[in-house]
mmCIF file of C-alpha atoms in Angstrom:
data_model
loop_
_atom_site.group_PDB
_atom_site.id
_atom_site.type_symbol
_atom_site.label_atom_id
_atom_site.label_comp_id
_atom_site.label_asym_id
_atom_site.label_seq_id
_atom_site.Cartn_x
_atom_site.Cartn_y
_atom_site.Cartn_z
ATOM 1 C CA MET A 29 -0.424 8.297 -23.086
ATOM 2 C CA ARG A 30 -0.193 11.122 -20.107
ATOM 3 C CA ASP A 31 1.785 12.619 -18.285
ATOM 4 C CA PHE A 32 0.693 13.914 -14.124
ATOM 5 C CA VAL A 33 3.653 17.103 -14.302
ATOM 6 C CA TYR A 34 3.586 19.113 -10.944
ATOM 7 C CA PHE A 35 1.734 22.547 -11.995
ATOM 8 C CA SER A 36 3.488 25.613 -11.125
ATOM 9 C CA GLU A 37 3.570 28.611 -12.185
ATOM 10 C CA ASN A 38 5.628 27.531 -15.575
ATOM 11 C CA ALA A 39 2.199 25.584 -16.686
ATOM 12 C CA GLU A 40 2.097 26.992 -19.819
ATOM 13 C CA GLN A 41 5.133 25.832 -20.734
ATOM 14 C CA MET A 42 5.002 22.708 -19.704
ATOM 15 C CA LEU A 43 1.670 22.242 -21.527
ATOM 16 C CA GLU A 44 4.557 23.934 -25.326
ATOM 17 C CA ARG A 45 6.632 20.689 -24.081
ATOM 18 C CA ALA A 46 4.733 18.038 -23.569
ATOM 19 C CA VAL A 47 2.968 17.562 -27.052
ATOM 20 C CA SER A 48 5.566 18.644 -28.780
ATOM 21 C CA LEU A 49 6.425 14.825 -26.752
ATOM 22 C CA GLY A 50 4.432 13.369 -27.942
ATOM 23 C CA PHE A 51 1.816 12.909 -25.179
ATOM 24 C CA SER A 52 -2.087 13.306 -25.467
ATOM 25 C CA GLU A 53 -2.913 13.530 -21.977
ATOM 26 C CA LEU A 54 -1.344 16.195 -18.967
ATOM 27 C CA VAL A 55 -2.935 16.015 -15.750
ATOM 28 C CA LEU A 56 -1.484 19.409 -13.454
ATOM 29 C CA VAL A 57 -1.304 17.806 -10.343
ATOM 30 C CA PHE A 58 -1.943 19.849 -6.791
ATOM 31 C CA ALA A 59 -0.300 20.017 -3.736
ATOM 32 C CA GLU A 60 -3.300 20.026 -1.312
ATOM 33 C CA LYS A 61 -1.628 24.268 -0.152
ATOM 34 C CA ASN A 62 -1.225 24.995 -4.272
ATOM 35 C CA MET A 63 -4.479 24.530 -5.323
ATOM 36 C CA VAL A 64 -6.081 26.874 -7.886
ATOM 37 C CA GLU A 65 -9.570 26.353 -9.187
ATOM 38 C CA LYS A 66 -9.927 24.400 -12.186
ATOM 39 C CA ASP A 67 -11.277 27.365 -14.202
ATOM 40 C CA ASN A 68 -8.225 29.667 -13.860
ATOM 41 C CA ILE A 69 -6.300 26.829 -15.493
ATOM 42 C CA LEU A 70 -4.574 26.957 -19.108
ATOM 43 C CA LYS A 71 -6.500 25.869 -22.502
ATOM 44 C CA ASN A 72 -4.872 24.339 -24.829
ATOM 45 C CA SER A 73 -6.942 22.588 -28.161
ATOM 46 C CA LYS A 74 -3.881 20.222 -28.761
ATOM 47 C CA ILE A 75 -3.743 17.764 -25.258
ATOM 48 C CA VAL A 76 -6.765 17.022 -23.074
ATOM 49 C CA LEU A 77 -5.844 18.829 -19.758
ATOM 50 C CA LYS A 78 -6.477 17.110 -16.578
ATOM 51 C CA THR A 79 -6.058 18.435 -12.749
ATOM 52 C CA ALA A 80 -5.094 16.203 -10.016
ATOM 53 C CA ILE A 81 -4.865 16.243 -6.386
ATOM 54 C CA MET A 82 -1.570 15.044 -4.296
ATOM 55 C CA LEU A 83 -3.638 14.642 -0.715
ATOM 56 C CA PRO A 84 -1.676 13.433 2.406
ATOM 57 C CA GLU A 85 -3.280 10.585 4.303
ATOM 58 C CA LYS A 86 -3.955 13.283 7.939
ATOM 59 C CA SER A 87 -6.999 14.590 5.031
ATOM 60 C CA PHE A 88 -9.316 12.126 3.937
ATOM 61 C CA ALA A 89 -11.187 13.081 5.854
ATOM 62 C CA LYS A 90 -11.917 15.523 3.070
ATOM 63 C CA LEU A 91 -11.956 12.892 -0.227
ATOM 64 C CA GLN A 92 -15.338 13.634 -1.520
ATOM 65 C CA LYS A 93 -14.918 17.326 -1.403
ATOM 66 C CA TYR A 94 -11.337 17.402 -3.465
ATOM 67 C CA LYS A 95 -13.563 14.216 -5.669
ATOM 68 C CA LYS A 96 -15.733 16.576 -6.762
ATOM 69 C CA ILE A 97 -13.418 20.171 -7.326
ATOM 70 C CA PHE A 98 -10.064 17.565 -9.212
ATOM 71 C CA ASP A 99 -10.643 14.492 -12.257
ATOM 72 C CA TYR A 100 -7.934 12.432 -10.572
ATOM 73 C CA ILE A 101 -7.175 11.732 -6.804
ATOM 74 C CA ILE A 102 -3.238 10.695 -5.566
ATOM 75 C CA ALA A 103 -1.834 9.503 -2.629
ATOM 76 C CA GLU A 104 0.911 7.969 -1.296
ATOM 77 C CA GLY A 105 1.315 4.328 -0.347
ATOM 78 C CA THR A 106 -0.679 3.702 2.580
ATOM 79 C CA ARG A 107 -2.565 0.738 3.397
ATOM 80 C CA LYS A 108 -4.924 3.597 4.069
ATOM 81 C CA ALA A 109 -4.709 4.788 0.063
ATOM 82 C CA PHE A 110 -4.962 1.021 -1.581
ATOM 83 C CA GLU A 111 -8.031 0.168 0.958
ATOM 84 C CA THR A 112 -10.543 3.361 -0.553
ATOM 85 C CA LYS A 113 -12.110 3.158 -3.268
ATOM 86 C CA GLN A 114 -11.995 6.138 -4.342
ATOM 87 C CA ILE A 115 -8.429 7.315 -5.167
ATOM 88 C CA ASP A 116 -7.423 7.334 -9.009
ATOM 89 C CA PHE A 117 -4.076 6.415 -8.561
ATOM 90 C CA VAL A 118 -1.051 5.606 -5.437
ATOM 91 C CA ILE A 119 2.788 5.869 -5.345
ATOM 92 C CA PRO A 120 4.625 3.538 -3.615
ATOM 93 C CA ASP A 121 7.066 5.575 -1.568
ATOM 94 C CA PHE A 122 10.462 3.878 -1.961
ATOM 95 C CA THR A 123 12.181 6.057 0.265
ATOM 96 C CA ALA A 124 11.145 5.295 4.081
ATOM 97 C CA PHE A 125 11.915 1.900 3.974
ATOM 98 C CA LYS A 126 15.993 0.061 4.490
ATOM 99 C CA ASP A 127 16.189 -2.477 2.564
ATOM 100 C CA HIS A 128 17.113 -5.911 4.748
ATOM 101 C CA THR A 129 20.352 -8.747 3.992
ATOM 102 C CA HIS A 130 18.159 -11.103 1.863
ATOM 103 C CA TYR A 131 15.329 -8.909 0.250
ATOM 104 C CA ARG A 132 14.009 -5.282 -1.018
ATOM 105 C CA GLN A 133 11.781 -3.162 1.141
ATOM 106 C CA SER A 134 9.729 -1.765 -1.602
ATOM 107 C CA GLY A 135 6.723 -0.646 0.481
ATOM 108 C CA MET A 136 4.365 -2.728 -1.566
ATOM 109 C CA ASP A 137 4.056 -6.036 -0.889
ATOM 110 C CA GLN A 138 1.048 -9.133 -2.208
ATOM 111 C CA ILE A 139 -1.061 -7.607 0.299
ATOM 112 C CA TYR A 140 -1.300 -3.950 -1.528
ATOM 113 C CA ALA A 141 -1.312 -5.234 -5.152
ATOM 114 C CA LYS A 142 -4.057 -7.728 -4.432
ATOM 115 C CA LEU A 143 -5.427 -4.285 -2.821
ATOM 116 C CA ALA A 144 -5.183 -2.492 -5.556
ATOM 117 C CA LYS A 145 -6.647 -4.691 -8.229
ATOM 118 C CA LYS A 146 -9.612 -5.014 -6.089
ATOM 119 C CA ASN A 147 -9.818 -1.270 -6.037
ATOM 120 C CA ASN A 148 -9.813 0.107 -9.089
ATOM 121 C CA LEU A 149 -5.934 1.772 -7.979
ATOM 122 C CA THR A 150 -3.242 2.259 -10.573
ATOM 123 C CA VAL A 151 -0.095 2.081 -9.033
ATOM 124 C CA LEU A 152 1.997 5.052 -10.369
ATOM 125 C CA PHE A 153 5.917 5.232 -9.987
ATOM 126 C CA ASP A 154 7.799 8.878 -9.700
ATOM 127 C CA PHE A 155 10.114 9.948 -12.790
ATOM 128 C CA SER A 156 11.533 11.874 -10.966
ATOM 129 C CA LEU A 157 12.133 10.603 -7.177
ATOM 130 C CA LEU A 158 14.961 8.103 -9.897
ATOM 131 C CA LEU A 159 15.981 10.906 -11.038
ATOM 132 C CA GLU A 160 16.905 12.260 -7.645
ATOM 133 C CA SER A 161 17.731 9.960 -6.491
ATOM 134 C CA LYS A 162 21.108 8.913 -4.687
ATOM 135 C CA ASN A 163 21.053 5.523 -4.917
ATOM 136 C CA LYS A 164 19.466 4.621 -8.556
ATOM 137 C CA GLN A 165 20.771 1.328 -8.677
ATOM 138 C CA SER A 166 17.899 -0.109 -5.526
ATOM 139 C CA MET A 167 15.274 2.314 -6.620
ATOM 140 C CA VAL A 168 14.712 0.182 -9.484
ATOM 141 C CA GLY A 169 15.584 -3.115 -7.796
ATOM 142 C CA ARG A 170 12.289 -1.257 -6.417
ATOM 143 C CA MET A 171 10.247 -0.606 -8.843
ATOM 144 C CA MET A 172 11.182 -3.883 -10.753
ATOM 145 C CA GLN A 173 10.155 -5.799 -7.653
ATOM 146 C CA ASP A 174 6.738 -3.202 -7.155
ATOM 147 C CA VAL A 175 6.381 -3.700 -11.749
ATOM 148 C CA ALA A 176 6.251 -7.963 -11.020
ATOM 149 C CA LEU A 177 4.093 -8.188 -7.969
ATOM 150 C CA CYS A 178 1.118 -5.847 -10.166
ATOM 151 C CA LYS A 179 1.916 -8.559 -12.668
ATOM 152 C CA LYS A 180 1.039 -11.121 -10.434
ATOM 153 C CA TYR A 181 -2.252 -9.513 -8.816
ATOM 154 C CA LYS A 182 -2.802 -7.688 -12.335
ATOM 155 C CA ALA A 183 -2.778 -4.808 -10.971
ATOM 156 C CA ALA A 184 -2.650 -1.902 -12.857
ATOM 157 C CA TYR A 185 0.942 0.866 -12.797
ATOM 158 C CA GLY A 186 2.363 2.984 -14.794
ATOM 159 C CA ILE A 187 5.236 5.816 -14.553
ATOM 160 C CA ALA A 188 4.423 9.506 -14.747
ATOM 161 C CA SER A 189 7.617 12.305 -15.000
ATOM 162 C CA PHE A 190 5.873 14.497 -11.291
ATOM 163 C CA ALA A 191 8.092 17.350 -13.033
ATOM 164 C CA LYS A 192 8.320 20.232 -11.519
ATOM 165 C CA THR A 193 10.199 22.270 -14.922
ATOM 166 C CA PRO A 194 9.168 21.602 -18.699
ATOM 167 C CA SER A 195 13.189 19.973 -18.988
ATOM 168 C CA ALA A 196 12.277 18.174 -16.778
ATOM 169 C CA MET A 197 9.687 16.106 -18.364
ATOM 170 C CA ARG A 198 10.582 13.058 -20.289
ATOM 171 C CA SER A 199 9.119 11.435 -23.573
ATOM 172 C CA SER A 200 6.125 8.892 -23.537
ATOM 173 C CA GLY A 201 8.434 6.583 -25.919
ATOM 174 C CA ASP A 202 11.297 7.062 -22.530
ATOM 175 C CA PHE A 203 8.169 5.732 -20.004
ATOM 176 C CA SER A 204 7.296 2.993 -22.243
ATOM 177 C CA ALA A 205 11.226 2.174 -22.810
ATOM 178 C CA PHE A 206 11.708 1.947 -19.253
ATOM 179 C CA LEU A 207 8.589 0.233 -18.396
ATOM 180 C CA ARG A 208 9.171 -1.864 -20.665
ATOM 181 C CA THR A 209 13.566 -2.667 -18.640
ATOM 182 C CA LEU A 210 10.683 -3.087 -15.244
ATOM 183 C CA GLN A 211 9.611 -5.619 -16.099
#
């Protein structure tokens, strides 16, 4: 199983923590402003190390350049991201919407689920957003709604910690148990 974490100066500690938590692959996520050359990243024989970039929507013009540099491209769940085939993972934005009286606004609908299936995108849920949220119950409800849509339209989905510190990382067993509860 793989986990996604934000790249920081304590990347070595995150690698050790990922090995102890039972992950076989760790993906270091870079923001556009703190990119580091692939050769300067730590090497570890116990775990497969990959790189990804969190691509803002305004930087989609640089997509081809980043596809050559990084292993994965991650984008926020906008319509443009779901329509782009070069993107590997999409993170739905749960914080941008206010719920209506009779239904939740999760930021994803059947059109996005169909586009995710068509373009081979994986919908990734950010576990750190849930941990930092003040309204956890509505966040879990939105995740459940998105998982139901992904299952219905056979789109791939997963969960990752997106931790900024080693202590914020969770084990692969925790993630698989949480995904089972979302289903």
